XYZ file of C-alpha atoms in Angstrom:
617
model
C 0.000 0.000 0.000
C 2.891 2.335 1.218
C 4.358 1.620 -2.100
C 1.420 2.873 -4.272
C 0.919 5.755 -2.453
C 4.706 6.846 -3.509
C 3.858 5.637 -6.774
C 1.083 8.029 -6.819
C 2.256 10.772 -4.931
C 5.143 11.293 -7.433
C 3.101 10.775 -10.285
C 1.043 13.986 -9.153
C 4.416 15.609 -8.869
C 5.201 14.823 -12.551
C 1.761 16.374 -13.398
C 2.583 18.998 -11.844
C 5.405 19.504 -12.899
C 4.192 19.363 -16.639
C 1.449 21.128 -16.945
C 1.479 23.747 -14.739
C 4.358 25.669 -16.332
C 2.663 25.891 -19.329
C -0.313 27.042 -17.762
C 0.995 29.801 -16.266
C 2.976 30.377 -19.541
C -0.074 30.591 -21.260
C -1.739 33.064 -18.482
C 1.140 35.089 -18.940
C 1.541 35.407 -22.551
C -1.362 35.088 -24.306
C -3.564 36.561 -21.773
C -0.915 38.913 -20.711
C -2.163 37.926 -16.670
C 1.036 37.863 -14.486
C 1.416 35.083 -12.102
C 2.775 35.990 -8.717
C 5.686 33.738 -7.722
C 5.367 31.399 -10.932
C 8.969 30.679 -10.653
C 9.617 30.041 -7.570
C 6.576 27.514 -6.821
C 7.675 25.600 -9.909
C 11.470 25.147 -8.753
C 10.389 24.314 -5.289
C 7.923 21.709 -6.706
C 10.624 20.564 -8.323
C 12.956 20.110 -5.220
C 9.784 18.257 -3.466
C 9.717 15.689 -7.013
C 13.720 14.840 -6.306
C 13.075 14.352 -2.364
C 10.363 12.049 -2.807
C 12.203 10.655 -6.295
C 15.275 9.862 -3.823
C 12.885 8.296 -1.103
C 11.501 5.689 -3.988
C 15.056 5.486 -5.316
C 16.120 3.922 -1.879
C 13.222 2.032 -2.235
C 14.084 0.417 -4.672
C 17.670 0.242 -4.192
C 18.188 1.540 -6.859
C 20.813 4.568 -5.634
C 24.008 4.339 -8.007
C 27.124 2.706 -7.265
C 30.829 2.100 -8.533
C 29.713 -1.564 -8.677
C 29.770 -4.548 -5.937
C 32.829 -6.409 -5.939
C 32.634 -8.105 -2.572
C 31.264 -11.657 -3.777
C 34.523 -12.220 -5.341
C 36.053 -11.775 -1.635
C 36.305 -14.504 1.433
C 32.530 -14.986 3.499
C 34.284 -13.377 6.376
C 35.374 -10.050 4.177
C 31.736 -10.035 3.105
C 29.804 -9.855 6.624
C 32.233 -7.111 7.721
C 32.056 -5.035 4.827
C 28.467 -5.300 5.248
C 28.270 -3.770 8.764
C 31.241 -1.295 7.778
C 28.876 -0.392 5.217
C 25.475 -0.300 7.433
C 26.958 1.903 9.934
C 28.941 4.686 7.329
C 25.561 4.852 5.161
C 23.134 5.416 8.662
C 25.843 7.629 10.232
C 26.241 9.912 7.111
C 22.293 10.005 6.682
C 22.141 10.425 10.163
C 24.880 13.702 9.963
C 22.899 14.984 6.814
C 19.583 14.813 8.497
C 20.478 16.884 11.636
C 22.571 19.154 9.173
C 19.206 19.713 7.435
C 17.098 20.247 10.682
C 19.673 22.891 11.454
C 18.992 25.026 8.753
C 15.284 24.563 9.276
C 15.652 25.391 12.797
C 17.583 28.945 11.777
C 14.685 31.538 11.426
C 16.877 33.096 9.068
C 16.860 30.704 6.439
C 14.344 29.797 4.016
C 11.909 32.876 4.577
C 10.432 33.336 1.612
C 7.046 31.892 0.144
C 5.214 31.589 -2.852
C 1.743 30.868 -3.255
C 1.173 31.099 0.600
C 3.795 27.805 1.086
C 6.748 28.940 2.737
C 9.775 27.639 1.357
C 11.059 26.182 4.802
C 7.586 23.654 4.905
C 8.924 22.484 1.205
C 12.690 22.286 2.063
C 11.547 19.741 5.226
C 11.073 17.513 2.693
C 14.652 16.923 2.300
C 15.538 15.870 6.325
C 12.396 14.110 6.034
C 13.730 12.059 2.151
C 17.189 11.199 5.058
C 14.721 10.203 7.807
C 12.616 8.010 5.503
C 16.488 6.099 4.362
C 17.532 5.980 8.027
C 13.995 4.006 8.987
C 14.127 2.025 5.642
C 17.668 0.677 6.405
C 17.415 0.234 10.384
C 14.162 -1.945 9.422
C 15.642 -4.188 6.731
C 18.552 -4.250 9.456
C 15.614 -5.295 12.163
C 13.803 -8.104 9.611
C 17.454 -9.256 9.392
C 17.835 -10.103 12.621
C 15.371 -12.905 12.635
C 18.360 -14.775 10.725
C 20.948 -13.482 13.383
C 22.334 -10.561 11.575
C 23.859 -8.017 13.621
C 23.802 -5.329 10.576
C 21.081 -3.742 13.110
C 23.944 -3.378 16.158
C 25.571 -1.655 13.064
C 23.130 0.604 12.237
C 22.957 1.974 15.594
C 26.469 2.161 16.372
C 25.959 4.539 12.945
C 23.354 6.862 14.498
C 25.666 7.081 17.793
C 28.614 8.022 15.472
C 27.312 10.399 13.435
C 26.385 12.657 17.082
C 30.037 12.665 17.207
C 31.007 14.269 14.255
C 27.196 16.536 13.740
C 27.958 18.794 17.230
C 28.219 22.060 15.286
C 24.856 21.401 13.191
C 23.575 20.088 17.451
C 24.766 22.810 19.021
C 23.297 25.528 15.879
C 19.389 23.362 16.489
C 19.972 24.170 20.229
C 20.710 27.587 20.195
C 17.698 28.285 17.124
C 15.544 26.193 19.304
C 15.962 26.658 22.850
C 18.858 30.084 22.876
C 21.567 27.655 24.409
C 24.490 29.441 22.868
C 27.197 26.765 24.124
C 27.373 23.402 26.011
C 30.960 22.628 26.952
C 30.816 19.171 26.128
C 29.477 19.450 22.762
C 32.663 22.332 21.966
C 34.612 20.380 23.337
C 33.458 16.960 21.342
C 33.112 19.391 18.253
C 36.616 21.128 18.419
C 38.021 17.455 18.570
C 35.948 16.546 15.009
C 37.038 19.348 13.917
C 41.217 19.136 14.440
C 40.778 15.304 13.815
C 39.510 15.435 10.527
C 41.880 18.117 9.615
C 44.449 15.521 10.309
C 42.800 12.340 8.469
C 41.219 14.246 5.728
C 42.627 11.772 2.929
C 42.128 8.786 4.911
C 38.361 9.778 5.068
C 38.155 10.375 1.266
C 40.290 7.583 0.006
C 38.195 5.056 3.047
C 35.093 6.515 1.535
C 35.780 5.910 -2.296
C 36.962 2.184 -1.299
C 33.299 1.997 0.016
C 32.192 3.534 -3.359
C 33.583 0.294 -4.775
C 32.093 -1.749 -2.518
C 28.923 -1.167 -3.099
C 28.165 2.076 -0.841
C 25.492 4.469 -3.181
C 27.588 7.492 -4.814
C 25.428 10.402 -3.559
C 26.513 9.452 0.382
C 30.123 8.878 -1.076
C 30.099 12.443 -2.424
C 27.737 13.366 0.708
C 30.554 12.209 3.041
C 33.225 13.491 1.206
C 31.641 16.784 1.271
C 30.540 16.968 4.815
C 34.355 15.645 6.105
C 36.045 18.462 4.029
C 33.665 20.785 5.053
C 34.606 19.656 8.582
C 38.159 19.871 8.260
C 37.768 23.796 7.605
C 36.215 25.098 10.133
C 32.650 22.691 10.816
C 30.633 24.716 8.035
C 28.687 21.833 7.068
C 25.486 24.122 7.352
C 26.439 24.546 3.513
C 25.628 21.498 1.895
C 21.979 21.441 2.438
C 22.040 24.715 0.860
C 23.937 23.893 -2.421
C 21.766 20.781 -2.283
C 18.692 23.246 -2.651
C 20.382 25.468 -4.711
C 21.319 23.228 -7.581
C 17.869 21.285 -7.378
C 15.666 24.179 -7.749
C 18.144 25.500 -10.715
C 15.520 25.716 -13.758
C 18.050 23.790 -16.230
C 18.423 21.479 -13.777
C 14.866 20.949 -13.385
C 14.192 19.894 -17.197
C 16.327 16.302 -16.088
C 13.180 14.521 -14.448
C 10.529 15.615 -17.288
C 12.988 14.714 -20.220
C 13.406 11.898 -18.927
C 9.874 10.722 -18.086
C 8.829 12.030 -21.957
C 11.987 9.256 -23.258
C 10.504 6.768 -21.180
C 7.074 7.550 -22.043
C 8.001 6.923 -26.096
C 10.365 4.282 -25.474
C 7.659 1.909 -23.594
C 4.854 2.914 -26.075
C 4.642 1.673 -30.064
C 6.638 5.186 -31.051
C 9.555 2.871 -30.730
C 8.840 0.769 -33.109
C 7.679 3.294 -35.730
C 11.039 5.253 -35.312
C 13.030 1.642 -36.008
C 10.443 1.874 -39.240
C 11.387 5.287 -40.352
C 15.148 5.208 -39.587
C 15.464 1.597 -41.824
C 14.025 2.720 -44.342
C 15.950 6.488 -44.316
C 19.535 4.742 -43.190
C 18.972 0.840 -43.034
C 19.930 0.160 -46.769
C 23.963 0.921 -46.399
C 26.398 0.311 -43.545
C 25.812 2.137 -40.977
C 23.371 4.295 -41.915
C 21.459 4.162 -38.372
C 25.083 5.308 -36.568
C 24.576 8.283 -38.642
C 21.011 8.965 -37.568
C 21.387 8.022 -34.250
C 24.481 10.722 -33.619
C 22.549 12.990 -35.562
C 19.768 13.208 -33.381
C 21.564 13.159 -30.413
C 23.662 15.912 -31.762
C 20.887 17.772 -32.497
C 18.852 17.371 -29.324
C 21.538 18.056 -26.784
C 22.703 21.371 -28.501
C 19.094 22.892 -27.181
C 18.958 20.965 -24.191
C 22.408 22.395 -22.852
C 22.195 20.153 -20.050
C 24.741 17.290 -19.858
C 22.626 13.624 -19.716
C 19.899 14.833 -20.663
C 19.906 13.380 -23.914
C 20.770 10.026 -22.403
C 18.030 9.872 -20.329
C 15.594 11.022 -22.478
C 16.638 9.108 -26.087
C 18.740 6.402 -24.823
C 16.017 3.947 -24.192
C 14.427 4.627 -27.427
C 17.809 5.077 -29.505
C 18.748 1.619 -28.750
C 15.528 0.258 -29.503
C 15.645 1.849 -32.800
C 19.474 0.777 -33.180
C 18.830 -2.660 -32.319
C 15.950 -2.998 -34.497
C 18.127 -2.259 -37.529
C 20.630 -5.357 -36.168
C 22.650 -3.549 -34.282
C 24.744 -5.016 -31.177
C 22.930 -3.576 -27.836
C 26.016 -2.702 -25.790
C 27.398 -0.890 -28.822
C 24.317 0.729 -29.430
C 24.103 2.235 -25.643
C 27.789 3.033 -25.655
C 27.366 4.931 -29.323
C 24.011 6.764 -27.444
C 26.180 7.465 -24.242
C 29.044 8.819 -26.210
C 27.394 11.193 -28.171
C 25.237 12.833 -25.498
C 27.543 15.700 -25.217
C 28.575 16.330 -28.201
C 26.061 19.194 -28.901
C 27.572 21.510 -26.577
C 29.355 22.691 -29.077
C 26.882 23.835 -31.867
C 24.960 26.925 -32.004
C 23.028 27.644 -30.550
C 24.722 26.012 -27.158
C 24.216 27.374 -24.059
C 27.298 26.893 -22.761
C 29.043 28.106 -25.406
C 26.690 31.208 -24.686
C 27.731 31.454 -20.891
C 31.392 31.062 -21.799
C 31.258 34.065 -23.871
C 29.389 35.778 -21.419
C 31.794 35.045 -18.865
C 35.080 36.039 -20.724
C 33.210 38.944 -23.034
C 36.316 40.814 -22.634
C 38.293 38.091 -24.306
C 35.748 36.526 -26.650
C 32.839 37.292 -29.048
C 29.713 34.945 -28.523
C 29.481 34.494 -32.963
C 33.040 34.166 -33.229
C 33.224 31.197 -30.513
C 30.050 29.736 -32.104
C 32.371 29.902 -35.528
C 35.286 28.561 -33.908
C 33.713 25.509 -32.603
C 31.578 24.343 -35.876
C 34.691 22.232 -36.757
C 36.027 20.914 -33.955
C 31.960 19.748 -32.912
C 31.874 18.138 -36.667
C 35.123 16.023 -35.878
C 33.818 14.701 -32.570
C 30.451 13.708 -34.185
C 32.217 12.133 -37.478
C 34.857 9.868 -34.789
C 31.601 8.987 -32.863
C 29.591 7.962 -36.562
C 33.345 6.209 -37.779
C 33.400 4.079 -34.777
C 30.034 3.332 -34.471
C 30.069 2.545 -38.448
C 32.930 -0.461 -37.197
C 31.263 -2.233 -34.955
C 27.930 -2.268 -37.349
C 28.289 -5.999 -38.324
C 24.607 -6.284 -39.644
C 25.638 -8.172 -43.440
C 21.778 -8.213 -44.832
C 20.468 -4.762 -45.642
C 16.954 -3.544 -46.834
C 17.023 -2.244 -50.260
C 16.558 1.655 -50.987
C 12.524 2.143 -51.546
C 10.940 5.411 -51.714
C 7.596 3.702 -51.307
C 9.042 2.231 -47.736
C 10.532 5.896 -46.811
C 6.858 7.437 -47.709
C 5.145 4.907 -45.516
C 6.906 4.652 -42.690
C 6.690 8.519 -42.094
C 3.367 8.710 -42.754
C 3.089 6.429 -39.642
C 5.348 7.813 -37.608
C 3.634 11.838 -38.215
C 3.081 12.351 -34.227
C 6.242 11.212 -32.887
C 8.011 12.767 -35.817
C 6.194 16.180 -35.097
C 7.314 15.870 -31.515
C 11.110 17.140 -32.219
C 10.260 19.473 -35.038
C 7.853 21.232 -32.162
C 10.258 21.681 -29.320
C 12.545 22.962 -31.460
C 10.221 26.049 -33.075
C 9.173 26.499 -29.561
C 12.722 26.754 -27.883
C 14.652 28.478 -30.792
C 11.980 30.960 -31.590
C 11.735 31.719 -27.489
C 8.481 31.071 -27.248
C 9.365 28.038 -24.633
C 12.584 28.045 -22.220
C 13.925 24.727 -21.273
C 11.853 23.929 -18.511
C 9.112 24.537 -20.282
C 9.485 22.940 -23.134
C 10.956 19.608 -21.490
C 7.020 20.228 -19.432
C 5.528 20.789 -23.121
C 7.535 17.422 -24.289
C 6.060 15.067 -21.418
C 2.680 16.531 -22.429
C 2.977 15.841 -26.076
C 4.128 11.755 -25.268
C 1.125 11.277 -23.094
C -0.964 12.557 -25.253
C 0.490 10.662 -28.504
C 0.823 7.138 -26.538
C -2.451 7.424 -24.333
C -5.379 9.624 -26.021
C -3.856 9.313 -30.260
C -1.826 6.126 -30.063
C -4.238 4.176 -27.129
C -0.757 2.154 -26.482
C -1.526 2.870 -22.399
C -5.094 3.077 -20.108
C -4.472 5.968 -17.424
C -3.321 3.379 -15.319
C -0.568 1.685 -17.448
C 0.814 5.562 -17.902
C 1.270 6.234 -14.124
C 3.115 2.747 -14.377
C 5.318 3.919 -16.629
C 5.828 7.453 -15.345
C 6.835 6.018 -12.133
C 9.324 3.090 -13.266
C 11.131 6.325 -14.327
C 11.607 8.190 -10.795
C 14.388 6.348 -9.501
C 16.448 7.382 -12.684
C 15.472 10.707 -11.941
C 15.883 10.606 -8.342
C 19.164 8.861 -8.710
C 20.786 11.121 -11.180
C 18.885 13.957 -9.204
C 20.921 13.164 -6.120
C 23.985 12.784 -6.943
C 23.806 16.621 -8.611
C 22.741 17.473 -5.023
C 25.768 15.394 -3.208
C 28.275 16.956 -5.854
C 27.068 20.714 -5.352
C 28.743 20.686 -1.826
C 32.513 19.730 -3.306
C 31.765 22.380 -6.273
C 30.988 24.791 -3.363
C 33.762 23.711 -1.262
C 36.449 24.137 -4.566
C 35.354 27.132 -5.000
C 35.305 28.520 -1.059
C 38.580 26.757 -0.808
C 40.338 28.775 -3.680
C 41.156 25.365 -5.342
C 40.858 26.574 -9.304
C 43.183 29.698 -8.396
C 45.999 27.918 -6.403
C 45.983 25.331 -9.531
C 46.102 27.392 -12.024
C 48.818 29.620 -9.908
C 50.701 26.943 -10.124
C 50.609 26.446 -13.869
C 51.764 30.000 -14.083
C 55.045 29.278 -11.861
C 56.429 26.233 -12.801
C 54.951 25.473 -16.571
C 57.099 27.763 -19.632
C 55.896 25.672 -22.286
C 52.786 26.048 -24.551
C 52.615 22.787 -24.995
C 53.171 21.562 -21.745
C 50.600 23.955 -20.333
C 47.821 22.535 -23.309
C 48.889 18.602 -21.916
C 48.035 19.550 -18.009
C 45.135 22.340 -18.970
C 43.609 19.183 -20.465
C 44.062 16.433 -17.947
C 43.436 19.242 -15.140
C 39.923 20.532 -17.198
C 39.100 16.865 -17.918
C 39.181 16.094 -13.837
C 36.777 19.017 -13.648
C 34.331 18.003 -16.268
C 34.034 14.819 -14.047
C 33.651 16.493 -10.716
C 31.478 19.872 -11.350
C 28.655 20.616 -13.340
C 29.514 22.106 -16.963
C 27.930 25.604 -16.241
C 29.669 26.040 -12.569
C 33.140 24.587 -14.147
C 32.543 27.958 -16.997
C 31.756 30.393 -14.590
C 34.876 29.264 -11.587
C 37.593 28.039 -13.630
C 37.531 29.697 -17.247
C 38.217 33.256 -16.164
C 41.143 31.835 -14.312
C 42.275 29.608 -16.783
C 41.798 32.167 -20.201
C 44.605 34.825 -19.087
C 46.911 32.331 -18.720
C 46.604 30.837 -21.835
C 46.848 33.958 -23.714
C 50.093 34.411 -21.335
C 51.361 31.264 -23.402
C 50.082 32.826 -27.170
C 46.836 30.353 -27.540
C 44.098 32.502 -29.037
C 40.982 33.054 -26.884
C 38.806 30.901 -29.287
C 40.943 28.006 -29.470
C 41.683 28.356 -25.422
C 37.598 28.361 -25.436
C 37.276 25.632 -27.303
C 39.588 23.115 -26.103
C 37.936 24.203 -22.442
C 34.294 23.174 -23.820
C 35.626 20.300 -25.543
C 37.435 18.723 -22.467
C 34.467 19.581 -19.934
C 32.107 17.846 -22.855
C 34.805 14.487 -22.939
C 34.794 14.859 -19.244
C 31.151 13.514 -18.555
C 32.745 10.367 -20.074
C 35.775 10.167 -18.236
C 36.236 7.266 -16.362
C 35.707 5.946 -13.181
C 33.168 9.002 -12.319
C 32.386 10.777 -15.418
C 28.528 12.205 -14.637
C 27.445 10.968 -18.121
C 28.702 7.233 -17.167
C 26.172 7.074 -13.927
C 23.971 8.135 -16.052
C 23.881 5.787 -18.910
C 23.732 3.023 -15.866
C 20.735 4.444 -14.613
C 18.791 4.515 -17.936
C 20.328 1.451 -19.335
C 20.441 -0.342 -16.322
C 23.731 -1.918 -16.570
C 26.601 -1.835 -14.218
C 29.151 0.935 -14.177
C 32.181 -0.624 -14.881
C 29.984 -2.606 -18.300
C 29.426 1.109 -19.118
C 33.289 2.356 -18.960
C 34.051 -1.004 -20.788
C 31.895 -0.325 -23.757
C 32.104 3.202 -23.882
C 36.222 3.130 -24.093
C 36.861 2.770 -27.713
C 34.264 5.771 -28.524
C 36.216 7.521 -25.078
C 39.701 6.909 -27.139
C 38.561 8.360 -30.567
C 37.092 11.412 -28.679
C 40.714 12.177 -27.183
C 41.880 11.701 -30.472
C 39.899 14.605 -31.835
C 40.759 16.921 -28.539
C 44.431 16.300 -29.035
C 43.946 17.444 -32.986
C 42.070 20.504 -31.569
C 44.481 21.280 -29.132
C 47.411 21.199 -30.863
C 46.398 22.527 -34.520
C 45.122 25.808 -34.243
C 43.526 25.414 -38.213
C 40.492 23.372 -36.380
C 39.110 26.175 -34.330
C 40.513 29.384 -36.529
C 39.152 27.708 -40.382
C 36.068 29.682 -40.333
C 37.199 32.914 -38.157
């Protein structure tokens, strides 16, 4: 019963979620009637989807992971990794939970309101998403008992732990609640935390991504990292549930869940199978024809999206189908689909292309970065289409037919009409993101349930909800990561880097080898648009410093953050072909590699011939 109610609950949500923005778009535009705090409910509805996303994400234990290795280890390695791993996951819940009751406690924070809901009553949600883990975990720990287990002992030796290192997020509820300003003790037990983790800092981080390994979910991994480094300077750990609201009520960030419930909607209904029709008879009759199509479209769709996995998440499902339909491998196919989900950051009209010259506007012209990058974009999606094109074994081939192409689209008109409409609506600015990923989930239920009759009502809200743990997976770990973008950035970690670079590195093209590996560790641990705003102001004067021009500096800096999703072990774009292909990580790094190596091929072209980003200047 429990189970259908969450089912339900964020089904609503994803209602919500879609057709409210468009409402209110129309009631603004058309009707020229303002709405009063539009944004801001639709955001914060947005932040209540991912907390109750991540609730039926633990659910279903379905939280991401580096993989489980410990069944090739002895029995007795097994049962003790298993407690190790009960007690870190309850005590960091535990520490993120009172960290979030903190802030709620605060009068300060979380004041405003929208719609008469006060922002505080929505951000609860969050220590209530921890509180509903903690329970979860302590009761499968309980029902194991029965069989002797002593994971529950674990679990509460957790809890008790996590008091230990949580005093400056007690003591802050204390003083909100009660005006106890300090308790000896708890200084005492908090100054302690606070000079031991200083000293153990990398013994923490590296104990933590051993965990990762075995099998402990990545957004605590990242959680704990965040919260220990926070810790180590100065017990500020009040930050993390803010950049965890911050970066889930982003309205880019918000367009994740609803593209990826409109894929899933298409994929599970009969527009599958008309797309494998179309694209056969378009492609199918020479080699590799669907390769071409396939990194076409997600060329195409993630240059307007601007959001990294998006494309994944919202095509993958139904890119393999129509792959696979034309006899193509399935592991290729996912790998070709998670490989090129970037690759349309660098065509006009990209957003981040748009933020980068916004950033460094000074330095570089918005048209001339959109001209410099044409190329280089073009050689990344022709390596992607050559590889792909290799493995494409299929030896029997349907013959060219006009008759066949005619046909098939005539069949396919309402999923067909689906792209061509988000794109007049977003290029022409009639739609933003958000609202046309809302406008997108729409047009799929509508196609598959009311034009199509592939689902009953019922069916749909089956569908719609075998997709929240992707979202509330992938939505999570954005949330865990914000805190070590925050942290980078608070700790002055781009600047001493790239002060570095300037002292010791005289050579161009030593300073293009590191500017790549170091920009290609930052694609994989911050989000594309935080990475532009921190690290390419720093980064730009210095390579002008070394004689690289300002477009080819930009370019190399989009392409690495782009190659960076796919860098392995913790590229974002990797979790997130997992999630929507569900296949283990390390299955994902293996088949992605040989599309990863042809990628680096093209950077180190771009890097080191300057003809690739200056041709059309």
């Amino acid at each position: 019963m429990l189970k259908k109610i969450e089912d339900w609950i964020s089904s609503a949500l994803v209602f919500i979620l879609a057709v409210i923005p468009l409402v209110i778009k129309f009631f603004q535009g058309p009707l020229n009637v303002p709405v009063m705090g539009a944004d801001s409910a639709m955001v914060n509805f947005v932040f209540l989807f991912s907390c109750i996303a991540g609730i039926v994400t633990w659910r279903d234990d379905r939280h991401l992971n580096l993989a489980s290795f410990t069944d090739r280890f002895p029995l007795w390695f097994q049962k003790v990794s298993k407690e190790v791993m009960t007690s870190v996951t309850v005590c960091i819940l535990t520490a993120l939970f009172l960290d979030c009751l903190c802030q709620i406690s605060n009068s300060l924070q979380f004041t405003e309101s929208f719609w008469g809901i006060s922002t505080k009553f929505i951000f609860a949600f969050l220590p209530l998403c921890y509180l509903s883990m903690i329970a979860m975990k302590i009761y499968s720990n309980i029902s194991e008992s029965e069989k002797k287990s002593t994971s529950w002992i674990s679990a509460c030796a957790g809890i008790i732990l996590s008091f230990f290192i949580s005093q400056s997020s007690i003591t802050g509820i204390l003083y909100f609640l009660f005006g106890i300003e300090k308790v000896p003790a708890l200084y005492a037990i908090n100054e302690w935390w606070i000079s031991f983790s200083h000293a153990t800092i990398w013994v923490f981080v590296i104990f933590l991504i051993f965990l990762a390994f075995l099998g402990l979910p990545l957004f605590l991994v990242l959680g704990g990292i965040s919260y220990i480094l926070f810790s180590q300077s100065g017990g500020y750990v009040d930050v993390i549930p803010l950049e965890t609201y911050r970066i889930l009520t982003d309205r880019n960030i918000a367009a994740i869940p609803l593209f990826t419930i409109a894929g899933y909607i298409l994929s599970q209904s009969s527009a599958g199978k008309r797309y494998v029709e179309v694209f056969k008879s378009l492609f199918g009759w020479f080699r590799g024809g669907t390769v071409v199509a396939a990194v076409i479209v997600t060329t195409f769709f993630s240059t307007f999206t601007g959001v990294s996995g998006v494309t994944i998440l919202a095509l993958g499902s139904l890119l393999t189908v129509v792959l696979t339909g034309n006899g193509y491998d399935q592991d290729k196919a996912e790998s070709l689909v998670t490989s090129s989900g970037a690759i349309g950051l660098l065509f006009p009209p990209s957003a981040a292309i748009i933020m980068y010259a916004s950033t460094n506007y000074f330095s570089v012209d918005v048209f001339e970065l959109f001209k410099g990058s044409i190329l280089p974009g073009l050689l990344l999606a022709i390596s992607m289409i050559a590889v792909g094109i290799y493995f494409d074994k299929q030896k029997e081939r349907p013959p060219f037919s006009l008759k066949e192409i005619g046909k098939s689209i005539w069949h396919c008109i309402p999923e067909l009409l689906m792209p061509f409409f988000i794109c007049i609506f977003y290029f022409n600015g009639i739609f933003d993101l958000f609202e046309v990923s809302a406008f997108s989930v729409i047009y799929a239920f509508v196609v598959s349930t009311l034009i199509r009759k592939d689902f009953n009502f019922k069916k749909s809200v089956e569908v719609i909800s075998s997709s929240v743990p992707v979202s509330g997976g992938v939505l999570f770990i954005l949330g865990a990561a914000s805190g070590i973008s925050y942290f980078m950035l608070d700790a002055n970690i781009p600047y001493i880097l790239t002060e570095f670079i300037s002292q010791y590195v005289h050579s161009p093209y030593v300073f293009l080898i590191l500017m790549n590996i170091f920009l290609l560790i930052i694609g994989c641990l911050m989000d594309m648009f935080s990475a532009i705003l921190i690290v390419s102001p720093l980064l730009l004067p210095i390579a002008e410093n070394f004689g690289i021009a300002p477009v080819q500096a930009a370019v190399i800096f989009l392409l690495n953050l782009s190659i960076g999703f796919l860098t392995p072990p913790v590229g974002m774009d990797l979790f997130i072909a997992s999630y929507a292909f569900n296949k283990p990580l390390p299955k994902v790094i293996k088949g992605m590699l040989p599309f990863f190596m042809a990628q680096i091929v093209i950077l180190i072209l771009v890097t080191y011939v300057p003809f690739f980003t200056q041709v059309f200047l």
